[in-house]
Structures are given as C-alpha cells and as structure tokens.
C-alpha cells in the first residue's frame, strides 16, 4: 500500500497543518512573527502615536506623555528655573493638548507633535511668568501694607528674619484667594476662626479647612529642603 492509499497521516505536526501554515502567512504579512503579541499603539512610531492621540486613543495618550513629557518639562524648567513650576506647567501643557487634540493634524504641522507641544509649552511658560510677576507685586503690596515687620524688626530679629517675612508674603500671594483671605485675617487681623467665619460669612468648617490646607502649603514651601545626598 502506498502513501496515497493509506489516507491522511495522523502523525503530522500541528505546526505543519494547512490551517497553521495559513495563520503563519497571515501574521507574517502583518509584519510580525507567529505567536508574537500585537504591538499596542504606544509602542509604534511617533506618527502612529500622534495619529492615535488626535483621535483620543488612551494608549496613545499615555505614550505621548512618556515620549514627550521629558521634553516639555525640560523646556519649562529652563525657562522658569523652578522645579515645582516646571511640573505644574508640564501638567498644564498635556491637559491643554488633550483638550485641544482635535485641532492637531498629524502629518501637516512642521516638526510634528513635538513642535505642537513645544508651542503650547511656550504659552504656558509665558502664563507662569506673568503669574510670577503678579505674585511678586502682591507680595510687594502686602509688604507695603505691613512695613513695620520689615522696617522695625523686634529684638532678636535681623535681615534673615526680614527675608523670611518676605518669603511668607510671597507664598501667601500664591495661595487661592479664599485661603489667603482666611490666613490674612488670622495673621494680621488677629481673629479667631469663629470670628473669621462671622466676618466672611463662611461656615466654620470651611474656615478650618481653608486654614489647614493653607498652612500645609506654607509649611511645605517654607521648610528648608533636606541636603542632597552625595
């Protein structure tokens, strides 16, 4: 009996079956080896990531932040010279990019998504510098309204204490207006929390919450940073 008369062989390897061969050919035609996992958009090229970002693909949104986040942060830090402000600007840039993603046209803008994000970064940096100027002016105005603490320091105080005072005023100017008002009434008006609630019309619980959050922000801002490890 020859092989043709013997019928189909049952010892044929599954990898050699016609179905497996067809699957192998389909996977190779798609550009990947058999059994290789599908490559998600975030692992593709920049153009693919940008195109997915423009359509709101969540994997591409994550990839955009990983791919260009360091660039945006570096631009912000070089312009502002402040790590905290650079981090804030970086978050603002990607939030603005997400909200305005439909305005981005992949493949049409010179420089691609990197140039588009850099443009948003420049605008956000300009906003941050303007806000910084406003804070300085607010601190100057606060110092002008309370000059005695600087011009006539009490016993045991000197230039370092005066500088601390200016730093406090500057940080106060950075607080949200509601928190700043509550703290100023407590510090400069010498009012209790209950009196502040009566003065502002805010619930006592809200006053306490504003005080707690504002003091926490000031504590983090004014505490000396630990020395860097070598």
GROMACS .gro file of N, CA and C in nm, residues 53-126:
model
  222
   53UNK      N    1  -0.327   5.979   1.924
   53UNK     CA    2  -0.355   6.085   2.021
   53UNK      C    3  -0.464   6.179   1.969
   54UNK      N    4  -0.455   6.214   1.840
   54UNK     CA    5  -0.553   6.307   1.782
   54UNK      C    6  -0.694   6.250   1.784
   55UNK      N    7  -0.706   6.117   1.781
   55UNK     CA    8  -0.838   6.055   1.784
   55UNK      C    9  -0.882   6.017   1.925
   56UNK      N   10  -0.795   6.042   2.025
   56UNK     CA   11  -0.832   6.014   2.163
   56UNK      C   12  -0.801   5.874   2.210
   57UNK      N   13  -0.714   5.802   2.139
   57UNK     CA   14  -0.674   5.667   2.181
   57UNK      C   15  -0.601   5.677   2.315
   58UNK      N   16  -0.654   5.610   2.418
   58UNK     CA   17  -0.597   5.622   2.552
   58UNK      C   18  -0.454   5.570   2.559
   59UNK      N   19  -0.426   5.460   2.488
   59UNK     CA   20  -0.289   5.407   2.489
   59UNK      C   21  -0.193   5.508   2.429
   60UNK      N   22  -0.238   5.579   2.326
   60UNK     CA   23  -0.152   5.679   2.263
   60UNK      C   24  -0.136   5.802   2.352
   61UNK      N   25  -0.240   5.835   2.429
   61UNK     CA   26  -0.229   5.948   2.522
   61UNK      C   27  -0.119   5.919   2.624
   62UNK      N   28  -0.118   5.798   2.677
   62UNK     CA   29  -0.012   5.760   2.771
   62UNK      C   30   0.125   5.765   2.703
   63UNK      N   31   0.129   5.717   2.578
   63UNK     CA   32   0.256   5.714   2.506
   63UNK      C   33   0.308   5.854   2.478
   64UNK      N   34   0.217   5.946   2.448
   64UNK     CA   35   0.257   6.084   2.422
   64UNK      C   36   0.323   6.144   2.545
   65UNK      N   37   0.266   6.119   2.663
   65UNK     CA   38   0.324   6.175   2.786
   65UNK      C   39   0.461   6.114   2.812
   66UNK      N   40   0.474   5.982   2.793
   66UNK     CA   41   0.604   5.918   2.816
   66UNK      C   42   0.707   5.964   2.713
   67UNK      N   43   0.662   5.983   2.590
   67UNK     CA   44   0.756   6.015   2.482
   67UNK      C   45   0.802   6.159   2.490
   68UNK      N   46   0.709   6.255   2.514
   68UNK     CA   47   0.744   6.396   2.506
   68UNK      C   48   0.735   6.470   2.640
   69UNK      N   49   0.695   6.400   2.747
   69UNK     CA   50   0.693   6.464   2.878
   69UNK      C   51   0.828   6.520   2.919
   70UNK      N   52   0.938   6.444   2.904
   70UNK     CA   53   1.070   6.499   2.940
   70UNK      C   54   1.106   6.624   2.861
   71UNK      N   55   1.068   6.629   2.733
   71UNK     CA   56   1.097   6.748   2.653
   71UNK      C   57   1.023   6.869   2.707
   72UNK      N   58   0.894   6.852   2.733
   72UNK     CA   59   0.813   6.963   2.784
   72UNK      C   60   0.866   7.010   2.919
   73UNK      N   61   0.895   6.915   3.008
   73UNK     CA   62   0.946   6.952   3.141
   73UNK      C   63   1.079   7.025   3.129
   74UNK      N   64   1.166   6.979   3.040
   74UNK     CA   65   1.297   7.043   3.023
   74UNK      C   66   1.281   7.187   2.973
   75UNK      N   67   1.192   7.208   2.877
   75UNK     CA   68   1.169   7.344   2.826
   75UNK      C   69   1.116   7.435   2.937
   76UNK      N   70   1.021   7.382   3.016
   76UNK     CA   71   0.962   7.462   3.124
   76UNK      C   72   1.065   7.493   3.232
   77UNK      N   73   1.147   7.394   3.267
   77UNK     CA   74   1.245   7.416   3.374
   77UNK      C   75   1.350   7.517   3.331
   78UNK      N   76   1.396   7.508   3.206
   78UNK     CA   77   1.498   7.603   3.160
   78UNK      C   78   1.443   7.745   3.157
   79UNK      N   79   1.316   7.760   3.127
   79UNK     CA   80   1.257   7.894   3.119
   79UNK      C   81   1.224   7.950   3.257
   80UNK      N   82   1.185   7.863   3.350
   80UNK     CA   83   1.137   7.910   3.481
   80UNK      C   84   1.240   7.894   3.592
   81UNK      N   85   1.327   7.795   3.581
   81UNK     CA   86   1.427   7.773   3.685
   81UNK      C   87   1.370   7.728   3.817
   82UNK      N   88   1.251   7.670   3.814
   82UNK     CA   89   1.184   7.626   3.938
   82UNK      C   90   1.120   7.491   3.910
   83UNK      N   91   1.157   7.391   3.989
   83UNK     CA   92   1.109   7.256   3.964
   83UNK      C   93   0.958   7.245   3.981
   84UNK      N   94   0.905   7.304   4.086
   84UNK     CA   95   0.762   7.294   4.110
   84UNK      C   96   0.682   7.361   3.999
   85UNK      N   97   0.725   7.480   3.957
   85UNK     CA   98   0.656   7.548   3.848
   85UNK      C   99   0.670   7.470   3.718
   86UNK      N  100   0.785   7.409   3.696
   86UNK     CA  101   0.805   7.330   3.574
   86UNK      C  102   0.710   7.210   3.571
   87UNK      N  103   0.692   7.146   3.686
   87UNK     CA  104   0.599   7.033   3.693
   87UNK      C  105   0.455   7.080   3.668
   88UNK      N  106   0.420   7.194   3.726
   88UNK     CA  107   0.285   7.248   3.704
   88UNK      C  108   0.263   7.278   3.556
   89UNK      N  109   0.361   7.342   3.493
   89UNK     CA  110   0.348   7.376   3.351
   89UNK      C  111   0.337   7.250   3.267
   90UNK      N  112   0.415   7.148   3.299
   90UNK     CA  113   0.410   7.022   3.224
   90UNK      C  114   0.270   6.962   3.229
   91UNK      N  115   0.210   6.961   3.347
   91UNK     CA  116   0.074   6.909   3.359
   91UNK      C  117  -0.025   6.995   3.280
   92UNK      N  118  -0.008   7.126   3.286
   92UNK     CA  119  -0.097   7.216   3.213
   92UNK      C  120  -0.084   7.196   3.063
   93UNK      N  121   0.038   7.174   3.015
   93UNK     CA  122   0.060   7.155   2.872
   93UNK      C  123  -0.015   7.032   2.821
   94UNK      N  124  -0.002   6.921   2.891
   94UNK     CA  125  -0.066   6.799   2.843
   94UNK      C  126  -0.217   6.802   2.862
   95UNK      N  127  -0.264   6.874   2.962
   95UNK     CA  128  -0.407   6.892   2.977
   95UNK      C  129  -0.461   6.976   2.862
   96UNK      N  130  -0.390   7.085   2.828
   96UNK     CA  131  -0.431   7.169   2.716
   96UNK      C  132  -0.423   7.093   2.584
   97UNK      N  133  -0.320   7.010   2.569
   97UNK     CA  134  -0.305   6.931   2.447
   97UNK      C  135  -0.420   6.832   2.433
   98UNK      N  136  -0.458   6.770   2.542
   98UNK     CA  137  -0.569   6.675   2.538
   98UNK      C  138  -0.699   6.745   2.500
   99UNK      N  139  -0.724   6.858   2.563
   99UNK     CA  140  -0.848   6.930   2.533
   99UNK      C  141  -0.850   6.982   2.390
  100UNK      N  142  -0.733   7.017   2.337
  100UNK     CA  143  -0.728   7.072   2.202
  100UNK      C  144  -0.680   6.974   2.097
  101UNK      N  145  -0.686   6.844   2.128
  101UNK     CA  146  -0.627   6.744   2.038
  101UNK      C  147  -0.692   6.742   1.900
  102UNK      N  148  -0.820   6.779   1.893
  102UNK     CA  149  -0.887   6.779   1.763
  102UNK      C  150  -0.834   6.888   1.670
  103UNK      N  151  -0.765   6.985   1.729
  103UNK     CA  152  -0.706   7.090   1.647
  103UNK      C  153  -0.571   7.051   1.590
  104UNK      N  154  -0.519   6.936   1.632
  104UNK     CA  155  -0.390   6.891   1.581
  104UNK      C  156  -0.412   6.802   1.460
  105UNK      N  157  -0.338   6.827   1.354
  105UNK     CA  158  -0.349   6.749   1.231
  105UNK      C  159  -0.218   6.674   1.208
  106UNK      N  160  -0.216   6.544   1.239
  106UNK     CA  161  -0.091   6.468   1.222
  106UNK      C  162  -0.041   6.475   1.078
  107UNK      N  163   0.088   6.497   1.064
  107UNK     CA  164   0.149   6.497   0.932
  107UNK      C  165   0.143   6.629   0.859
  108UNK      N  166   0.074   6.729   0.916
  108UNK     CA  167   0.063   6.858   0.848
  108UNK      C  168   0.148   6.966   0.915
  109UNK      N  169   0.165   6.958   1.047
  109UNK     CA  170   0.241   7.060   1.119
  109UNK      C  171   0.390   7.031   1.108
  110UNK      N  172   0.472   7.130   1.069
  110UNK     CA  173   0.617   7.109   1.065
  110UNK      C  174   0.670   7.074   1.204
  111UNK      N  175   0.749   6.969   1.211
  111UNK     CA  176   0.803   6.928   1.340
  111UNK      C  177   0.716   6.830   1.414
  112UNK      N  178   0.595   6.805   1.363
  112UNK     CA  179   0.508   6.706   1.423
  112UNK      C  180   0.457   6.744   1.561
  113UNK      N  181   0.421   6.641   1.637
  113UNK     CA  182   0.361   6.662   1.768
  113UNK      C  183   0.457   6.730   1.865
  114UNK      N  184   0.586   6.703   1.851
  114UNK     CA  185   0.684   6.765   1.940
  114UNK      C  186   0.681   6.917   1.926
  115UNK      N  187   0.675   6.966   1.802
  115UNK     CA  188   0.670   7.110   1.779
  115UNK      C  189   0.538   7.168   1.830
  116UNK      N  190   0.429   7.094   1.812
  116UNK     CA  191   0.299   7.141   1.860
  116UNK      C  192   0.299   7.153   2.012
  117UNK      N  193   0.351   7.052   2.080
  117UNK     CA  194   0.359   7.057   2.226
  117UNK      C  195   0.453   7.167   2.273
  118UNK      N  196   0.561   7.188   2.199
  118UNK     CA  197   0.655   7.295   2.236
  118UNK      C  198   0.587   7.431   2.228
  119UNK      N  199   0.502   7.450   2.127
  119UNK     CA  200   0.429   7.576   2.116
  119UNK      C  201   0.336   7.597   2.234
  120UNK      N  202   0.265   7.492   2.275
  120UNK     CA  203   0.178   7.503   2.393
  120UNK      C  204   0.262   7.534   2.516
  121UNK      N  205   0.379   7.471   2.525
  121UNK     CA  206   0.467   7.494   2.640
  121UNK      C  207   0.508   7.640   2.649
  122UNK      N  208   0.542   7.701   2.536
  122UNK     CA  209   0.582   7.842   2.537
  122UNK      C  210   0.470   7.930   2.591
  123UNK      N  211   0.347   7.901   2.551
  123UNK     CA  212   0.233   7.981   2.602
  123UNK      C  213   0.215   7.961   2.752
  124UNK      N  214   0.226   7.837   2.798
  124UNK     CA  215   0.208   7.810   2.941
  124UNK      C  216   0.322   7.869   3.023
  125UNK      N  217   0.442   7.868   2.969
  125UNK     CA  218   0.555   7.931   3.039
  125UNK      C  219   0.531   8.080   3.051
  126UNK      N  220   0.483   8.142   2.942
  126UNK     CA  221   0.453   8.285   2.947
  126UNK      C  222   0.347   8.315   3.053
   0.00000   0.00000   0.00000
